[in-house]
Amino acid sequence: MLAAFGLVVASASPVQAAEFPDTIRLPRGFRPEGVATGAGPFAFFGSMADGSIYRADLRTGRGAIFSRGPGTPSLGMKVGPGGRLFVAGGTGGDARVLDVRTGRVLASYRLTGGPAFVNDVVLTQGAAWFTDSTNPVLYKLPLRGGRLPAAAERIPLTGDLVYRAGFNANGVTPTPDGRGLIVVQSNTGGLFRVDRSGVTRRVDLHGESLPEGDGLLLRGRTLYAVQNRLNVVTVLRLNAAGTEGRVMRRVGDPRFDVPATMAVYGHRLYLPNARFDTPPTSDTPYDAVAVPLPSAVDGVGGLDDAGAHVRRPLEGQGDVGVQLAE
């Protein structure tokens, strides 16, 4: 029997890092933020500029725009069952679902009528859940039987997570035991466990915090957190319930330029450089970089704390999706 927010990983073939390029050039002026991977060797990057989606072949680094945006941002993304790409719409206050084969918009949802920053998404067996960095809510798209719903549900956030000025709830992922969600609050660096009713509880990080926390990724009990303007990926070890965690290490790379989030394929992390501190123009260059998947323990592979590459092949799988049993 699946737990409430059980973890599911899309299947993919093992890859060797040496066969794939380390840098993926994105269109000038693209302003990337979100990234998602699935079972095949492709990554999808979302544009903050106009919401277009760029699909790149990870084997060659080449790609093209395969879905033109609505003129509002495309931020956090996840590939779900049935070849569907779920996209958070940022200041557009919406969410979209695309066909990963054609780029066609299958459904679009207005999540709120006022100011919003719909920032990230996690998929579950019973729903897709979206964070909003402006409003203290989660938006839930019920997916009963895999069918897309007519409308979203609004789940107010209560408890320890208190919204302040700036960016609040951002990255989202499941707890290791699958019974809740984990959300990072960017402006305070707090990490919070959220149950299905929206009640939040601060995760005990033993004096640590995650300021500028952005995308989250869970593998087993290891949590990866991008701290964007700090140009690091922080590796934490959580307890099963997601109520306690310890920072094991922080890793970086000289190519990081304010990475926003990450997706995994094989034994590599792919991170788009959002370059938030660089004034955006139509000619500003952007890219995404690949790094070995960091280990929670030094000497097992990945990056060391100075950002040096330690390549040790790990049999990997595609981007993490999450599944909720109702």
Short mmCIF file of C-alpha atoms in Angstrom, two decimals, residues 189 191 203-211 221-225 227 232-239 244-251 295-298 305:
data_model
loop_
_atom_site.label_atom_id
_atom_site.label_comp_id
_atom_site.label_asym_id
_atom_site.label_seq_id
_atom_site.Cartn_x
_atom_site.Cartn_y
_atom_site.Cartn_z
CA GLY A 189 15.79 29.71 4.91
CA LEU A 191 12.32 24.11 5.85
CA VAL A 203 11.83 20.86 10.18
CA ASP A 204 14.53 20.75 12.86
CA LEU A 205 17.82 21.41 11.02
CA HIS A 206 19.86 21.67 14.25
CA GLY A 207 20.75 25.32 13.82
CA GLU A 208 21.19 25.25 10.03
CA SER A 209 19.01 27.00 7.48
CA LEU A 210 18.62 27.28 3.71
CA PRO A 211 18.54 31.01 2.79
CA ARG A 221 16.28 10.10 2.66
CA THR A 222 18.75 12.44 0.96
CA LEU A 223 17.38 15.89 0.19
CA TYR A 224 19.08 18.21 -2.30
CA ALA A 225 18.34 21.93 -2.02
CA GLN A 227 20.49 27.84 -2.71
CA VAL A 232 25.52 25.85 -4.00
CA VAL A 233 23.55 22.63 -3.77
CA THR A 234 23.08 21.67 -0.13
CA VAL A 235 22.84 17.98 0.71
CA LEU A 236 20.78 17.02 3.76
CA ARG A 237 19.90 13.77 5.45
CA LEU A 238 16.30 13.60 6.70
CA ASN A 239 14.56 11.27 9.11
CA GLU A 244 14.33 16.48 11.33
CA GLY A 245 17.34 16.82 9.09
CA ARG A 246 21.06 17.49 9.10
CA VAL A 247 23.13 19.35 6.54
CA MET A 248 25.80 16.92 5.36
CA ARG A 249 27.64 19.16 2.90
CA ARG A 250 27.34 22.06 0.49
CA VAL A 251 28.74 21.67 -2.99
CA SER A 295 26.67 12.14 -2.31
CA ALA A 296 25.57 12.78 1.25
CA VAL A 297 28.92 11.32 2.33
CA ASP A 298 32.33 12.50 1.15
CA ASP A 305 33.01 21.22 -1.18
#
